[in-house]
Amino acid sequence: MAEKLWGGRFSKEIDRSVLKYTLTTDIDSRLIRYDIWGSMAHLAMLNNGEIVSKEAAGKIFSALLKLYESNERGTLTLDPELEDVHLNIESLVIREIGSEYGGRLHTARSRNDQVVTDTRMYLRAELLDIQKNLYSFVNTLLKLSDECTHKIAIGYTHLQPAQPISLAFWYSCYASMFLRDLARLESAFNVTNLNVLGACALAGTSFPIDREITSKLLGFDRELMHSLDATSSRDFVLQTASTFAILMSNFSRLAEEIVIWNSHEFGLLAIDDTFATGSSIMPQKKNPVVAELVKGRVGRIYGVLMQLLTMVKGVTLGYNCDLQEDKPMLWDAIDIIKNTTSILHQHIENSDYKSDRAEELCWKNFSTVTELANYLVREKNLPFREAHHLTGLLTQKLSTEAMDMRNTAFVREFLAQQSIALSEKEIHDCVSPIKVMERQCSAGSTGPDRVKEMVKKLQQELESFQSRLEHKSQVLQDAENATLKIAKDMQLKTITGG
């Protein structure tokens, strides 16, 4: 008979090359804490239902607590000979207290429901960490917005100068975008935080288990009731990967603007020396490598999503080993997302937008001429299409003469030829970049008062999110503490004979 815990049906040991090809201990190291916590909750449920005796439960709890503490110290490692985290933990329990007691731990469960439970527990913790990091980033963007409502930036369409905006409008735009990313991350958490433990291999069990107990002790919102669905599905992983892909695409847009605006030709953004590198041959170079790498790593996240979608598309119901390939890809995506959120946050805090340069460019690039057209509609009762045509023609003539909107005498003369009387002061006030920006008054516009209104609403939304985030984190911490308390109480009773 083979020596594996599952070896009763086998007459030979697994081939070494097969073991090497199928083992997951290197990947499973992130799941150790959750496998032990899950085992404690499972055992508490078995003991509560008198499926496992108090004596056996006490001894198993004692072994699991020893493993838990070893893992907390960083001294618990997984043996590749035992294939995965589940067989490692069970084998270590049996080695500690013998098969008569330790061999009862796996009653009414399967590695099929264990692995999904562990993955969900690990993933939800990481999703909370990512949300906390992104929350901090959004909070910084809103604080920067509060400080910059009267500072000029340039708004672009087609990467061509469009209209002057406030720097606060730009910061708050990304805050608004990332708040939707936070909502998607929260949704991914909610889909992930469902209990599948007790589904067993795929069909449930004939033991009278109580899945509500494990849900409570593991901090899950509720049970994913259908056992076949619970063990077969990885849609929570797909939803998370999709959420990561959208978040990284938004990060990439910000990174692209950092790279472009930092270029000599634009000169709109100064990157701190600590977030740039030089050239091995060109002494003058200061390269925006952090932002470039953010853009590059988007492809890796997109790749994870496509790999996962490909992995599940041909898998029949019930557990298949195809599904164990979700973790290496998911772990990589988690690491990239956490690192990128943190580094991009620091990058923005340590970059300086050149509003003086932006204002100068707004004069030169005719981005305020739309406001002149609006003025002619509002004050001179011209149809917008006529005003649009006249100001377009004016732009052409100024460009041809290598002049800009500061040449108010030329503009006054041009308008006079169209029977429109405006003084040079009226013209200057009409097209001054800062006044154009401040004049915008529609809901959601770049005007300082409107931006302040938006920032206030976004801050309220962020605070509401923070409250929910703190509650979720506390629920998980309380659940783990409750599980550990049960384990320690049972251990003490075993020691004292109570």
Short mmCIF file of N, CA, C and O in Angstrom, two decimals, residues 286-345:
data_model
loop_
_atom_site.label_atom_id
_atom_site.label_comp_id
_atom_site.label_asym_id
_atom_site.label_seq_id
_atom_site.Cartn_x
_atom_site.Cartn_y
_atom_site.Cartn_z
N LYS A 286 16.82 61.80 -17.49
CA LYS A 286 16.08 61.54 -16.25
C LYS A 286 14.79 60.86 -16.67
O LYS A 286 13.86 61.50 -17.14
N ASN A 287 14.77 59.55 -16.55
CA ASN A 287 13.70 58.75 -17.14
C ASN A 287 12.58 58.43 -16.14
O ASN A 287 12.85 58.01 -15.01
N PRO A 288 11.31 58.56 -16.56
CA PRO A 288 10.16 58.29 -15.68
C PRO A 288 9.85 56.80 -15.61
O PRO A 288 8.78 56.33 -16.02
N VAL A 289 10.78 56.03 -15.06
CA VAL A 289 10.71 54.57 -15.16
C VAL A 289 9.56 53.96 -14.36
O VAL A 289 9.01 52.92 -14.74
N VAL A 290 9.20 54.60 -13.24
CA VAL A 290 8.11 54.03 -12.43
C VAL A 290 6.82 54.03 -13.22
O VAL A 290 6.12 53.01 -13.31
N ALA A 291 6.50 55.17 -13.80
CA ALA A 291 5.27 55.27 -14.60
C ALA A 291 5.32 54.34 -15.80
O ALA A 291 4.31 53.73 -16.19
N GLU A 292 6.49 54.19 -16.41
CA GLU A 292 6.63 53.29 -17.56
C GLU A 292 6.36 51.85 -17.16
O GLU A 292 5.70 51.09 -17.88
N LEU A 293 6.87 51.46 -15.99
CA LEU A 293 6.66 50.09 -15.52
C LEU A 293 5.20 49.84 -15.14
O LEU A 293 4.69 48.73 -15.30
N VAL A 294 4.55 50.85 -14.62
CA VAL A 294 3.11 50.71 -14.34
C VAL A 294 2.38 50.35 -15.63
O VAL A 294 1.56 49.42 -15.66
N LYS A 295 2.69 51.07 -16.70
CA LYS A 295 2.05 50.77 -17.99
C LYS A 295 2.40 49.37 -18.46
O LYS A 295 1.55 48.64 -18.98
N GLY A 296 3.65 48.99 -18.29
CA GLY A 296 4.09 47.68 -18.75
C GLY A 296 3.43 46.54 -18.00
O GLY A 296 3.11 45.49 -18.58
N ARG A 297 3.22 46.72 -16.72
CA ARG A 297 2.68 45.62 -15.91
C ARG A 297 1.18 45.44 -16.08
O ARG A 297 0.62 44.44 -15.61
N VAL A 298 0.55 46.39 -16.72
CA VAL A 298 -0.86 46.19 -17.07
C VAL A 298 -1.03 44.93 -17.90
O VAL A 298 -1.97 44.15 -17.71
N GLY A 299 -0.09 44.71 -18.82
CA GLY A 299 -0.17 43.54 -19.69
C GLY A 299 -0.14 42.24 -18.90
O GLY A 299 -0.80 41.26 -19.27
N ARG A 300 0.60 42.22 -17.80
CA ARG A 300 0.65 41.00 -16.98
C ARG A 300 -0.69 40.75 -16.31
O ARG A 300 -1.13 39.60 -16.18
N ILE A 301 -1.35 41.83 -15.88
CA ILE A 301 -2.66 41.67 -15.24
C ILE A 301 -3.71 41.24 -16.27
O ILE A 301 -4.54 40.36 -16.00
N TYR A 302 -3.68 41.85 -17.44
CA TYR A 302 -4.58 41.41 -18.51
C TYR A 302 -4.33 39.94 -18.82
O TYR A 302 -5.28 39.17 -19.06
N GLY A 303 -3.06 39.55 -18.84
CA GLY A 303 -2.71 38.16 -19.12
C GLY A 303 -3.27 37.20 -18.10
O GLY A 303 -3.73 36.10 -18.43
N VAL A 304 -3.25 37.61 -16.81
CA VAL A 304 -3.81 36.77 -15.75
C VAL A 304 -5.30 36.52 -16.01
O VAL A 304 -5.79 35.39 -15.91
N LEU A 305 -6.02 37.58 -16.36
CA LEU A 305 -7.46 37.43 -16.62
C LEU A 305 -7.71 36.48 -17.77
O LEU A 305 -8.57 35.58 -17.68
N MET A 306 -6.95 36.62 -18.85
CA MET A 306 -7.15 35.75 -20.01
C MET A 306 -6.75 34.31 -19.70
O MET A 306 -7.42 33.36 -20.13
N GLN A 307 -5.68 34.11 -18.93
CA GLN A 307 -5.28 32.76 -18.53
C GLN A 307 -6.36 32.09 -17.69
O GLN A 307 -6.68 30.92 -17.88
N LEU A 308 -6.93 32.85 -16.75
CA LEU A 308 -7.96 32.29 -15.88
C LEU A 308 -9.22 31.94 -16.67
O LEU A 308 -9.84 30.89 -16.45
N LEU A 309 -9.61 32.83 -17.57
CA LEU A 309 -10.78 32.55 -18.40
C LEU A 309 -10.56 31.30 -19.25
O LEU A 309 -11.47 30.47 -19.41
N THR A 310 -9.35 31.16 -19.76
CA THR A 310 -9.02 29.98 -20.56
C THR A 310 -9.00 28.73 -19.71
O THR A 310 -9.45 27.65 -20.14
N MET A 311 -8.52 28.86 -18.47
CA MET A 311 -8.42 27.72 -17.56
C MET A 311 -9.79 27.10 -17.28
O MET A 311 -9.95 25.88 -17.26
N VAL A 312 -10.81 27.95 -17.08
CA VAL A 312 -12.10 27.42 -16.63
C VAL A 312 -13.04 27.05 -17.77
O VAL A 312 -14.05 26.38 -17.54
N LYS A 313 -12.73 27.48 -18.99
CA LYS A 313 -13.72 27.35 -20.05
C LYS A 313 -14.06 25.91 -20.42
O LYS A 313 -15.16 25.63 -20.87
N GLY A 314 -13.13 24.99 -20.21
CA GLY A 314 -13.39 23.60 -20.60
C GLY A 314 -13.43 22.64 -19.44
O GLY A 314 -13.26 21.43 -19.63
N VAL A 315 -13.66 23.16 -18.23
CA VAL A 315 -13.66 22.31 -17.04
C VAL A 315 -15.09 21.88 -16.72
O VAL A 315 -15.99 22.71 -16.59
N THR A 316 -15.30 20.58 -16.59
CA THR A 316 -16.62 20.07 -16.23
C THR A 316 -16.91 20.35 -14.76
O THR A 316 -16.01 20.72 -14.00
N LEU A 317 -18.17 20.17 -14.34
CA LEU A 317 -18.53 20.37 -12.95
C LEU A 317 -17.79 19.38 -12.06
O LEU A 317 -17.48 18.26 -12.46
N GLY A 318 -17.57 19.78 -10.82
CA GLY A 318 -16.75 18.99 -9.92
C GLY A 318 -15.32 19.48 -10.00
O GLY A 318 -14.93 20.18 -10.94
N TYR A 319 -14.51 19.13 -8.99
CA TYR A 319 -13.14 19.61 -8.97
C TYR A 319 -12.31 18.91 -10.04
O TYR A 319 -12.41 17.70 -10.23
N ASN A 320 -11.49 19.68 -10.73
CA ASN A 320 -10.49 19.17 -11.66
C ASN A 320 -9.17 19.88 -11.37
O ASN A 320 -9.17 21.06 -10.98
N CYS A 321 -8.06 19.21 -11.59
CA CYS A 321 -6.77 19.81 -11.26
C CYS A 321 -6.43 21.02 -12.12
O CYS A 321 -5.53 21.79 -11.77
N ASP A 322 -7.15 21.20 -13.23
CA ASP A 322 -6.99 22.45 -13.99
C ASP A 322 -7.09 23.65 -13.05
O ASP A 322 -6.39 24.65 -13.19
N LEU A 323 -8.02 23.52 -12.07
CA LEU A 323 -8.37 24.65 -11.23
C LEU A 323 -7.25 25.05 -10.27
O LEU A 323 -7.24 26.18 -9.77
N GLN A 324 -6.30 24.15 -10.01
CA GLN A 324 -5.22 24.53 -9.11
C GLN A 324 -4.26 25.53 -9.75
O GLN A 324 -3.44 26.15 -9.06
N GLU A 325 -4.41 25.73 -11.06
CA GLU A 325 -3.58 26.71 -11.75
C GLU A 325 -4.04 28.14 -11.51
O GLU A 325 -3.40 29.09 -11.97
N ASP A 326 -5.16 28.32 -10.81
CA ASP A 326 -5.63 29.70 -10.57
C ASP A 326 -4.72 30.44 -9.60
O ASP A 326 -4.51 31.65 -9.74
N LYS A 327 -4.12 29.72 -8.65
CA LYS A 327 -3.40 30.40 -7.58
C LYS A 327 -2.10 31.06 -8.02
O LYS A 327 -1.85 32.22 -7.64
N PRO A 328 -1.23 30.41 -8.78
CA PRO A 328 0.00 31.12 -9.19
C PRO A 328 -0.28 32.42 -9.92
O PRO A 328 0.39 33.44 -9.68
N MET A 329 -1.27 32.40 -10.79
CA MET A 329 -1.61 33.61 -11.54
C MET A 329 -2.23 34.66 -10.62
O MET A 329 -1.92 35.85 -10.71
N LEU A 330 -3.11 34.23 -9.74
CA LEU A 330 -3.78 35.16 -8.84
C LEU A 330 -2.80 35.79 -7.86
O LEU A 330 -2.85 36.99 -7.60
N TRP A 331 -1.88 34.99 -7.34
CA TRP A 331 -0.88 35.51 -6.40
C TRP A 331 -0.05 36.61 -7.08
O TRP A 331 0.21 37.66 -6.48
N ASP A 332 0.36 36.36 -8.33
CA ASP A 332 1.16 37.33 -9.06
C ASP A 332 0.38 38.63 -9.25
O ASP A 332 0.92 39.73 -9.07
N ALA A 333 -0.88 38.50 -9.60
CA ALA A 333 -1.73 39.68 -9.81
C ALA A 333 -1.88 40.47 -8.52
O ALA A 333 -1.82 41.72 -8.53
N ILE A 334 -2.09 39.79 -7.41
CA ILE A 334 -2.22 40.46 -6.12
C ILE A 334 -0.97 41.27 -5.80
O ILE A 334 -1.05 42.44 -5.40
N ASP A 335 0.19 40.67 -6.00
CA ASP A 335 1.45 41.35 -5.69
C ASP A 335 1.63 42.60 -6.57
O ASP A 335 2.05 43.65 -6.09
N ILE A 336 1.32 42.46 -7.85
CA ILE A 336 1.46 43.60 -8.77
C ILE A 336 0.52 44.72 -8.37
O ILE A 336 0.91 45.90 -8.33
N ILE A 337 -0.72 44.39 -8.08
CA ILE A 337 -1.71 45.41 -7.72
C ILE A 337 -1.30 46.13 -6.44
O ILE A 337 -1.35 47.37 -6.36
N LYS A 338 -0.88 45.39 -5.42
CA LYS A 338 -0.49 46.02 -4.16
C LYS A 338 0.72 46.93 -4.34
O LYS A 338 0.73 48.08 -3.86
N ASN A 339 1.73 46.44 -5.06
CA ASN A 339 2.94 47.24 -5.26
C ASN A 339 2.66 48.47 -6.11
O ASN A 339 3.18 49.56 -5.85
N THR A 340 1.84 48.30 -7.15
CA THR A 340 1.54 49.41 -8.04
C THR A 340 0.73 50.49 -7.34
O THR A 340 0.99 51.69 -7.50
N THR A 341 -0.26 50.08 -6.56
CA THR A 341 -1.07 51.06 -5.82
C THR A 341 -0.20 51.90 -4.90
O THR A 341 -0.32 53.13 -4.84
N SER A 342 0.70 51.23 -4.21
CA SER A 342 1.56 51.93 -3.26
C SER A 342 2.55 52.86 -3.96
O SER A 342 2.69 54.03 -3.58
N ILE A 343 3.23 52.37 -5.00
CA ILE A 343 4.27 53.16 -5.65
C ILE A 343 3.69 54.33 -6.43
O ILE A 343 4.27 55.42 -6.47
N LEU A 344 2.52 54.13 -7.05
CA LEU A 344 1.91 55.22 -7.81
C LEU A 344 1.40 56.31 -6.86
O LEU A 344 1.47 57.51 -7.18
N HIS A 345 0.90 55.91 -5.72
CA HIS A 345 0.48 56.86 -4.68
C HIS A 345 1.67 57.73 -4.28
O HIS A 345 1.58 58.97 -4.26
#
